[in-house]
Coordinates of C-alpha atoms in Angstrom, one line a residue:
Chain A
M1 CA 90.9 133.8 84.4
S2 CA 92.5 132.4 81.6
L3 CA 92.0 129.1 80.0
I4 CA 95.5 127.9 80.2
E5 CA 95.8 128.7 83.8
R6 CA 94.3 125.4 84.4
L7 CA 97.8 123.9 83.4
N8 CA 99.2 124.6 86.7
H9 CA 101.3 122.1 88.5
S10 CA 98.7 119.8 90.0
E11 CA 96.4 119.8 87.0
L12 CA 99.1 118.8 84.5
S13 CA 99.8 115.8 86.7
A14 CA 96.2 115.0 86.8
L15 CA 96.1 115.6 83.0
H16 CA 99.0 113.3 82.3
S17 CA 98.4 110.9 85.1
P18 CA 100.8 107.9 84.8
W19 CA 99.9 104.8 82.9
L20 CA 96.7 106.1 81.4
R21 CA 95.3 104.1 78.6
L22 CA 94.3 105.7 75.0
T23 CA 91.2 106.1 73.7
P24 CA 88.4 106.5 75.1
Q25 CA 89.8 108.6 77.6
T26 CA 88.4 108.3 81.1
M27 CA 90.2 111.5 82.6
P28 CA 88.6 113.5 85.0
V29 CA 87.4 116.8 83.4
R30 CA 88.5 119.3 86.0
H31 CA 86.1 121.9 85.8
G32 CA 82.4 121.6 85.3
L33 CA 81.0 122.7 81.9
F34 CA 79.7 126.0 83.2
S35 CA 82.7 127.0 84.8
R36 CA 84.6 126.1 81.7
L37 CA 82.0 128.3 79.7
Y38 CA 82.3 131.1 81.9
R39 CA 86.1 131.3 81.6
A40 CA 85.8 131.3 78.0
R41 CA 83.0 133.8 77.7
W42 CA 85.0 136.5 76.0
L43 CA 86.1 133.8 73.4
I44 CA 82.5 132.8 72.8
Y45 CA 81.5 136.3 72.2
E46 CA 84.3 136.8 69.9
L47 CA 83.8 133.6 67.9
V48 CA 80.0 134.4 67.5
S49 CA 80.6 137.9 66.4
R50 CA 83.3 136.5 64.0
D51 CA 80.7 134.2 62.8
L52 CA 78.1 136.9 62.2
R53 CA 80.6 139.2 60.6
L54 CA 82.0 136.3 58.1
R55 CA 78.4 135.4 57.0
Y56 CA 78.0 139.0 55.8
R57 CA 81.4 140.1 54.9
G58 CA 82.2 140.2 51.2
S59 CA 78.6 139.9 50.1
V60 CA 76.9 142.6 48.4
L61 CA 73.7 142.5 50.4
G62 CA 75.4 142.0 53.6
F63 CA 73.1 142.0 56.6
A64 CA 69.9 142.0 54.3
W65 CA 70.5 138.3 53.8
T66 CA 69.3 137.6 57.3
L67 CA 66.1 139.1 56.1
L68 CA 66.1 137.8 52.5
N69 CA 67.0 134.1 53.3
P70 CA 63.8 133.2 55.1
L71 CA 61.5 135.4 52.7
L72 CA 63.0 133.6 49.8
F73 CA 62.4 130.2 51.4
M74 CA 58.9 131.2 52.1
G75 CA 58.2 132.4 48.6
V76 CA 59.2 128.9 47.4
Y77 CA 57.1 127.1 49.9
M78 CA 53.9 129.2 49.3
L79 CA 54.3 128.7 45.5
V80 CA 54.7 124.9 45.9
F81 CA 52.5 124.2 48.8
G82 CA 49.9 126.9 48.8
T83 CA 49.7 127.3 44.9
F84 CA 50.9 123.9 43.1
L85 CA 49.4 121.6 45.9
H86 CA 46.5 123.7 47.3
L87 CA 47.5 123.2 51.1
G88 CA 47.0 127.0 51.4
F89 CA 44.8 128.4 54.0
H90 CA 44.1 131.8 55.5
N91 CA 47.4 133.7 56.0
F92 CA 49.3 130.6 54.9
A93 CA 52.6 132.7 54.1
L94 CA 52.7 133.9 57.9
Y95 CA 51.9 130.4 59.2
L96 CA 54.8 129.0 57.3
L97 CA 57.0 131.8 58.5
S98 CA 56.2 131.5 62.2
G99 CA 57.2 128.0 62.2
N100 CA 60.1 128.0 59.6
L101 CA 62.1 130.8 61.2
A102 CA 62.6 128.7 64.2
F103 CA 63.2 125.4 62.2
L104 CA 66.0 127.6 60.3
W105 CA 67.8 128.3 63.3
F106 CA 67.4 124.6 64.5
S107 CA 68.7 123.3 61.1
G108 CA 71.2 125.8 60.4
S109 CA 72.9 125.4 64.0
L110 CA 72.9 121.7 63.4
N111 CA 74.3 121.7 60.0
Q112 CA 77.0 124.2 61.1
G113 CA 77.7 122.8 64.6
T114 CA 78.1 119.1 63.2
N115 CA 81.4 120.4 61.7
A116 CA 82.3 122.6 64.3
I117 CA 85.1 120.9 66.0
L118 CA 86.6 119.7 62.7
A119 CA 86.4 123.4 61.6
G120 CA 88.0 124.7 64.8
R121 CA 90.8 122.1 64.5
M122 CA 93.3 125.1 64.5
Y123 CA 92.1 126.0 68.1
V124 CA 91.7 122.3 69.2
G125 CA 94.9 121.3 68.1
K126 CA 97.0 124.0 69.1
T127 CA 96.5 124.5 72.7
V128 CA 94.4 123.2 75.5
F129 CA 91.1 124.6 74.4
P130 CA 87.7 123.9 75.6
P131 CA 86.3 122.4 72.4
E132 CA 82.6 122.6 73.6
V133 CA 83.1 126.4 73.1
L134 CA 82.9 125.6 69.4
I135 CA 79.6 123.7 69.7
F136 CA 77.9 126.5 71.6
V137 CA 79.0 129.1 68.8
P138 CA 76.7 128.1 66.0
V139 CA 73.8 127.7 68.4
L140 CA 74.4 131.2 69.7
S141 CA 75.0 133.0 66.4
G142 CA 71.8 131.0 65.1
A143 CA 70.1 132.7 67.9
V144 CA 70.9 136.1 67.0
N145 CA 70.0 135.6 63.6
F146 CA 66.8 134.3 64.5
V147 CA 66.1 137.3 66.8
L148 CA 67.2 139.6 63.9
S149 CA 64.9 138.1 61.5
L150 CA 61.7 138.3 63.8
P151 CA 61.0 142.0 62.8
I152 CA 60.1 140.7 59.4
L153 CA 57.6 138.4 60.7
L154 CA 56.2 141.1 63.3
I155 CA 55.7 143.5 60.7
A156 CA 54.1 141.1 58.4
D157 CA 51.8 140.1 61.2
M158 CA 50.6 143.7 61.6
L159 CA 50.3 144.0 57.6
F160 CA 48.2 141.1 57.4
G161 CA 46.1 141.9 60.6
Q162 CA 47.3 139.1 62.4
H163 CA 47.1 140.2 66.0
L164 CA 49.8 139.3 68.5
G165 CA 49.5 139.4 72.3
W166 CA 51.3 138.8 75.5
G167 CA 52.0 135.2 74.5
I168 CA 55.3 136.7 72.8
A169 CA 56.7 136.9 76.7
Y170 CA 57.1 133.0 76.2
L171 CA 59.6 133.6 73.4
P172 CA 62.7 133.7 75.5
V173 CA 61.8 130.4 77.1
L174 CA 61.1 128.8 74.0
M175 CA 64.5 129.9 72.5
I176 CA 66.2 128.8 75.7
G177 CA 64.6 125.3 75.2
E178 CA 65.6 125.2 71.5
S179 CA 69.3 126.1 72.3
I180 CA 69.4 123.2 75.0
I181 CA 68.2 120.8 72.3
C182 CA 70.4 122.1 69.7
V183 CA 73.5 122.0 71.9
G184 CA 72.5 118.6 73.2
L185 CA 72.4 117.0 69.8
L186 CA 75.5 118.7 68.7
F187 CA 77.4 117.2 71.6
F188 CA 76.8 113.9 69.8
F189 CA 77.0 115.1 66.2
A190 CA 80.1 117.1 66.4
T191 CA 81.9 114.2 68.2
I192 CA 80.7 111.6 65.8
N193 CA 81.9 113.9 63.2
V194 CA 85.3 113.9 64.3
F195 CA 85.9 110.2 64.3
Y196 CA 83.8 109.5 61.1
R197 CA 84.2 112.4 58.5
D198 CA 81.0 111.4 56.6
F199 CA 78.7 111.8 59.3
G200 CA 77.8 115.4 58.3
Q201 CA 76.2 114.1 55.2
L202 CA 74.0 111.8 57.1
E203 CA 73.1 114.7 59.4
N204 CA 72.1 116.6 56.4
Y205 CA 69.5 113.9 55.5
L206 CA 68.3 113.6 58.8
V207 CA 67.6 117.5 59.4
L208 CA 65.8 117.5 55.7
M209 CA 63.8 114.6 56.8
L210 CA 62.8 116.2 60.0
F211 CA 61.7 119.3 58.1
Y212 CA 59.2 117.2 56.3
L213 CA 58.0 115.2 59.5
T214 CA 57.5 118.7 61.4
P215 CA 54.3 120.5 61.0
I216 CA 55.9 123.6 59.4
F217 CA 54.0 123.8 55.9
Y218 CA 51.1 121.8 57.1
Q219 CA 48.8 121.9 60.2
V220 CA 48.8 119.3 62.9
Q221 CA 45.2 118.5 62.3
A222 CA 45.9 117.6 58.8
I223 CA 47.8 114.5 60.1
P224 CA 45.9 111.5 60.4
E225 CA 46.0 109.1 63.3
P226 CA 48.1 107.2 64.4
Y227 CA 50.7 109.3 62.8
R228 CA 49.7 112.4 64.5
K229 CA 50.6 111.0 67.7
I230 CA 53.8 109.8 66.5
I231 CA 54.7 113.3 64.9
L232 CA 53.7 114.9 68.2
M233 CA 56.4 112.8 70.3
S234 CA 59.2 114.9 68.4
P235 CA 60.2 117.6 70.7
I236 CA 60.7 119.6 67.5
A237 CA 57.4 119.4 66.4
V238 CA 56.1 120.3 69.7
M239 CA 58.4 123.2 69.8
I240 CA 57.5 124.7 66.3
I241 CA 53.8 124.2 67.6
S242 CA 54.7 126.3 70.5
Y243 CA 56.5 128.9 68.6
R244 CA 53.4 129.1 66.2
D245 CA 51.1 129.4 69.3
I246 CA 53.0 132.7 70.1
L247 CA 53.8 134.0 66.6
F248 CA 50.5 133.2 64.7
F249 CA 47.7 132.3 66.8
D250 CA 48.0 134.9 69.5
S251 CA 47.7 132.5 72.5
T252 CA 50.3 131.1 74.8
P253 CA 51.9 127.7 74.5
K254 CA 50.7 124.9 76.6
L255 CA 52.7 124.4 79.7
S256 CA 52.8 120.7 79.1
A257 CA 54.5 121.4 75.7
I258 CA 57.3 123.6 77.4
A259 CA 57.8 121.0 79.9
Y260 CA 58.1 118.2 77.4
I261 CA 60.6 120.5 75.4
F262 CA 62.8 121.0 78.6
I263 CA 62.6 117.4 79.6
C264 CA 63.8 116.1 76.3
G265 CA 66.1 118.9 75.8
L266 CA 67.9 118.5 79.4
L267 CA 67.9 114.7 78.8
T268 CA 69.7 115.2 75.4
F269 CA 71.9 117.7 76.8
A270 CA 73.0 115.5 79.7
A271 CA 73.5 112.2 77.7
G272 CA 75.4 114.4 74.9
H273 CA 77.7 116.1 77.4
T274 CA 78.5 112.7 78.9
F275 CA 79.2 111.4 75.6
F276 CA 81.2 114.4 74.6
N277 CA 83.5 114.3 77.7
R278 CA 84.2 110.5 77.1
Y279 CA 85.7 111.3 73.7
R280 CA 87.1 114.9 74.2
E281 CA 90.7 113.9 75.1
S282 CA 91.1 112.2 71.8
F283 CA 90.2 115.1 69.6
G284 CA 93.6 116.4 69.4
E285 CA 94.8 113.1 67.8
Y286 CA 92.0 113.0 65.4
L287 CA 92.1 116.4 63.9
Chain B
M1 CA 112.5 122.1 88.0
S2 CA 110.3 123.7 85.6
V3 CA 109.6 120.9 83.1
E4 CA 110.1 117.3 83.9
V5 CA 109.4 114.3 81.7
E6 CA 110.0 110.8 82.6
G7 CA 109.5 107.5 80.7
L8 CA 107.1 109.2 78.1
C9 CA 105.6 107.0 75.4
K10 CA 103.2 107.8 72.6
R11 CA 101.9 105.5 70.1
F12 CA 99.4 106.6 67.1
R13 CA 97.2 104.2 65.6
Y14 CA 96.3 105.4 62.0
L15 CA 95.0 104.1 58.8
A16 CA 96.8 103.9 55.7
V17 CA 96.3 107.0 53.4
G18 CA 93.0 106.9 51.6
K19 CA 91.4 104.7 54.3
E20 CA 90.3 107.4 56.5
A21 CA 87.7 106.4 58.8
T22 CA 84.3 107.1 57.7
L23 CA 80.9 105.9 58.9
K24 CA 80.1 104.1 55.8
E25 CA 83.4 102.0 55.6
T26 CA 83.2 101.2 59.3
I27 CA 79.7 99.7 58.8
V28 CA 80.9 97.7 55.5
K29 CA 83.9 96.5 57.4
R30 CA 82.0 95.5 60.4
L31 CA 79.5 93.5 58.2
S32 CA 82.0 91.9 55.9
R33 CA 84.4 91.3 58.8
R34 CA 87.4 92.6 56.7
D35 CA 90.6 93.3 58.4
S36 CA 90.9 96.9 59.1
Q37 CA 94.2 98.2 58.0
R38 CA 95.1 99.8 61.1
R39 CA 98.6 100.2 62.0
T40 CA 100.7 101.7 64.8
V41 CA 103.7 104.0 65.0
E42 CA 105.8 104.6 67.9
A43 CA 106.0 108.3 68.0
L44 CA 108.0 108.5 71.2
R45 CA 109.6 105.6 73.4
D46 CA 110.8 106.0 76.9
V47 CA 111.5 109.9 76.6
S48 CA 113.0 111.4 79.8
F49 CA 114.6 114.8 80.3
S50 CA 114.2 117.6 82.7
L51 CA 114.7 121.3 82.4
G52 CA 115.2 124.2 85.1
R53 CA 113.7 127.5 85.2
G54 CA 115.3 130.0 83.0
Q55 CA 116.5 127.4 80.7
M56 CA 116.2 127.1 77.0
L57 CA 116.1 123.5 75.4
G58 CA 116.3 123.0 71.8
V59 CA 115.0 119.8 70.3
V60 CA 116.8 118.2 67.2
G61 CA 116.0 115.3 65.0
R62 CA 115.3 114.1 61.6
N63 CA 111.7 114.6 60.1
G64 CA 109.2 112.4 61.6
S65 CA 111.6 111.7 64.6
G66 CA 108.8 112.8 67.2
K67 CA 109.6 116.5 67.9
T68 CA 106.3 118.0 67.5
T69 CA 104.8 114.9 69.1
L70 CA 106.7 116.0 72.2
L71 CA 105.7 119.5 71.9
R72 CA 102.1 118.5 71.7
L73 CA 102.4 116.2 74.8
L74 CA 104.0 119.1 76.8
A75 CA 101.1 121.3 75.7
G76 CA 98.5 118.9 76.7
I77 CA 97.0 118.5 73.4
Y78 CA 97.9 114.8 73.2
C79 CA 97.5 112.2 76.2
A80 CA 100.6 110.2 76.9
D81 CA 100.1 106.4 76.8
R82 CA 102.7 106.0 79.3
G83 CA 105.0 108.2 81.4
R84 CA 104.7 111.5 83.3
I85 CA 104.8 115.0 82.5
S86 CA 105.1 117.7 85.2
I87 CA 105.1 121.5 84.4
T88 CA 105.2 124.3 86.9
G89 CA 103.5 127.4 85.9
S90 CA 101.4 128.4 82.7
I91 CA 102.2 127.3 79.1
T92 CA 101.9 128.8 75.7
P93 CA 102.3 126.6 72.8
L94 CA 103.0 128.1 69.5
L95 CA 102.6 125.0 67.1
S96 CA 101.5 125.1 63.5
I97 CA 101.9 128.5 62.9
G98 CA 99.2 130.9 61.3
S99 CA 97.1 127.9 60.7
G100 CA 95.0 129.4 63.5
F101 CA 94.4 132.3 61.4
H102 CA 91.0 132.5 59.4
P103 CA 92.0 133.7 55.8
E104 CA 89.1 136.1 55.7
L105 CA 89.6 137.9 59.0
S106 CA 92.0 140.8 59.4
G107 CA 95.2 140.1 61.3
R108 CA 94.0 142.1 64.3
E109 CA 90.8 140.3 64.4
N110 CA 92.7 136.9 64.3
A111 CA 95.3 138.2 66.8
R112 CA 92.6 138.8 69.2
I113 CA 90.8 135.4 68.9
E114 CA 94.4 133.9 69.3
L115 CA 95.0 135.8 72.5
L116 CA 91.3 134.8 73.7
V117 CA 92.3 131.4 73.2
L118 CA 95.4 131.5 74.8
G119 CA 93.5 132.8 78.0
M120 CA 94.0 136.7 77.7
S121 CA 91.3 138.9 78.9
P122 CA 89.8 141.6 76.7
K123 CA 91.3 144.6 78.6
E124 CA 94.6 142.9 78.6
I125 CA 94.4 142.4 75.0
D126 CA 93.5 146.0 74.3
R127 CA 96.4 147.1 76.3
Q128 CA 98.7 144.6 74.5
M129 CA 97.6 145.1 70.9
E130 CA 99.6 148.1 69.9
K131 CA 102.8 146.5 71.0
I132 CA 101.9 143.2 69.3
I133 CA 101.4 145.0 66.0
E134 CA 104.7 146.8 66.5
F135 CA 106.7 143.9 67.3
S136 CA 105.3 141.9 64.5
E137 CA 106.3 144.8 62.1
I138 CA 103.3 144.1 59.9
G139 CA 102.2 148.0 59.9
D140 CA 99.1 148.7 58.0
F141 CA 98.4 145.2 56.9
V142 CA 97.2 144.5 60.4
D143 CA 93.8 145.5 59.3
A144 CA 93.9 143.4 56.1
P145 CA 92.5 139.9 55.5
T146 CA 95.3 137.5 56.7
R147 CA 95.0 135.7 53.4
T148 CA 96.8 138.6 51.7
Y149 CA 99.6 137.9 54.2
S150 CA 103.0 136.3 53.4
S151 CA 104.0 133.2 55.4
G152 CA 106.3 135.3 57.3
M153 CA 104.0 138.0 58.2
K154 CA 101.6 135.3 59.6
V155 CA 104.5 134.0 61.8
R156 CA 105.5 137.3 63.0
L157 CA 102.2 138.0 64.1
A158 CA 101.3 134.5 65.8
F159 CA 104.7 134.9 67.5
A160 CA 104.4 138.5 68.8
A161 CA 100.8 137.5 70.2
A162 CA 102.0 134.3 71.9
I163 CA 104.8 136.1 73.7
S164 CA 102.7 139.0 74.7
V165 CA 101.0 136.4 76.8
D166 CA 104.1 136.0 79.0
P167 CA 103.9 132.5 80.1
D168 CA 106.1 130.6 82.4
V169 CA 106.9 128.0 79.6
L170 CA 106.9 128.9 76.0
L171 CA 106.6 126.0 73.6
L172 CA 107.8 127.0 69.9
D173 CA 107.7 124.7 66.8
E174 CA 110.0 126.0 64.0
V175 CA 109.2 129.5 64.5
L176 CA 112.5 130.8 63.5
S177 CA 112.7 129.1 60.0
V178 CA 110.1 131.2 58.4
G179 CA 110.9 134.6 59.6
D180 CA 113.7 136.8 57.7
E181 CA 117.1 137.4 59.4
A182 CA 116.2 140.6 61.2
F183 CA 113.1 139.1 62.8
K184 CA 115.0 136.1 63.8
S185 CA 117.6 138.1 65.8
K186 CA 114.7 139.9 67.2
C187 CA 113.2 136.7 68.4
L188 CA 116.3 135.6 69.9
T189 CA 116.6 138.7 71.8
A190 CA 113.1 138.3 73.2
F191 CA 114.1 134.7 74.1
D192 CA 117.0 136.3 76.1
G193 CA 114.5 138.4 77.8
F194 CA 112.4 135.6 78.7
R195 CA 115.2 133.5 80.2
D196 CA 116.4 136.5 82.1
R197 CA 112.9 136.6 83.8
G198 CA 113.1 132.9 84.8
K199 CA 111.0 131.6 82.0
T200 CA 111.6 128.2 80.4
I201 CA 111.6 127.8 76.4
V202 CA 111.3 124.6 74.4
L203 CA 112.3 125.3 70.9
V204 CA 112.1 122.7 68.0
S205 CA 114.4 123.9 65.1
H206 CA 116.2 122.5 62.3
S207 CA 118.5 125.3 62.7
A208 CA 121.4 123.3 64.6
P209 CA 123.8 126.4 64.7
T210 CA 121.0 128.4 66.5
I211 CA 120.3 125.7 68.9
A212 CA 124.1 125.2 69.5
Q213 CA 124.6 128.7 70.2
R214 CA 121.7 129.9 72.1
C215 CA 120.2 126.7 74.0
D216 CA 121.4 125.6 77.4
S217 CA 120.7 122.1 76.5
A218 CA 119.5 120.1 73.7
L219 CA 117.7 117.2 73.2
W220 CA 118.3 114.7 70.0
L221 CA 115.5 112.6 69.2
D222 CA 115.8 109.7 66.8
N223 CA 112.9 107.4 65.8
G224 CA 111.0 108.5 68.9
R225 CA 113.8 107.7 71.3
V226 CA 116.3 110.0 73.1
A227 CA 119.4 110.0 71.2
G228 CA 121.3 112.4 73.2
F229 CA 120.4 115.0 76.1
G230 CA 123.0 117.3 77.7
P231 CA 124.8 120.6 76.9
A232 CA 123.6 122.1 73.5
P233 CA 126.9 122.2 71.5
E234 CA 127.8 118.8 72.4
V235 CA 124.6 117.1 71.4
V236 CA 124.1 119.1 68.2
A237 CA 127.7 118.2 67.4
A238 CA 126.8 114.6 67.8
Y239 CA 123.6 114.9 65.9
R240 CA 125.5 116.8 62.9
A241 CA 128.0 114.1 62.9
N242 CA 125.2 111.5 62.7
A243 CA 123.7 113.4 59.7
A244 CA 126.9 113.7 57.9
Q245 CA 127.7 110.2 58.3
R246 CA 124.3 109.2 56.9
V247 CA 124.8 111.4 54.1
A248 CA 128.2 109.8 53.3
D249 CA 126.6 106.4 53.5
M250 CA 124.0 107.3 51.0
A251 CA 126.6 108.7 48.5
P252 CA 127.5 106.0 45.8
A253 CA 130.9 104.5 46.6

């Protein structure tokens, strides 16, 4: 039922239990994460759709941006890495695009989500509002964008004679993995950003560095040892490689890769959620 | 009792203006072991009062006396440092009016999100929407972006949305000061309807006459302490006498 339904008598006494110390709060979080999210499902739906509408409202090209954005990036990368630096190989553009779409989702969610709780201060500071909702919204709207931009890749694959097989059935699995990683990281980032407002800038650099350290515009084989081992420890790198197995190489991702993505993702998620819960009650005062 | 507050204390720690927390500064400070310029302010000190069902409480006091802090504590947005709050039933806070509206979204879209935030189901929202639009009297503007609204329009819409939730306890911060006279009397009529149905209202307002006339009881906060609590006309009279005295003291002899 309602979000504020939780403010019934017994719960409020729990919320304001006597003689509680301030910051960081160690208050019991009444409902589990998933029950909170389920209660807020319509709100999440509305906020995601608001996010998508706002992204395209007031722009001449509207929805076409979803498709244009990755194409423009791809054009620049092809020019720089393919033509200027001679890193190109057969169907380089498709290789780039197949990795970069998933990375754009990742970086977009992180950049937007780090600021999510600050940007949603009108809701958090206004009523007892489950702030985790704000963390899921950018990840979900990014997922919608990602899915909507896939047809470009699939059409280009066909045009350039790149055959795609049943491996694509793994796509939802990878997307779930990516969502878990994003939300897990955002539990940390968005929380830190409430208390340290300049964290967002640091986060931008981190994501940019990660872009170069992830095999998006180069191949894994091109990395010399021992760096290759180190790069492959990054779940993001493993994830991009798995996406490419599906969307470029017409194969299926390694099960060990998927397992690795999920283990890293779930650990981040669990740690992030604990961190978030520890500080959530102080949000109201810092916004 | 609908709302019971006992020995409520709230202290804020804040940084001097221009010294907002940044990661860089924190690290620099840790390294240089400079004294951080933290101060504390006692926003509420040992506040107690209680309020029965169907009662309307008016909160008066100077700027910065802790009125809004009290509402935010009641709403569960802040945690008390000490003391106890117990509230029976559901709460709808209507604080920091209109700031919950996204300027690029239409009034209808904003009201929808607002109601979802307050916990209403989409079905119920569809049922209530026309009533809300009618009550707020914003007419065709409802589909225009809220950046084109006047502040009064935003308040009217936010207020109409908040009362449509029909909570057991309604918390209102300075709602009446922005709407025009006609809307104000409409709000006051709505309050009466609420009370008749056994609902409780806590109203923060600088309009002392309104509180004296309409509220059952009043709470006068001064510098975070309760300076008076009791029947509205008496408390408001004491508050106004105090304010007048202060003005007289300030005037050159």
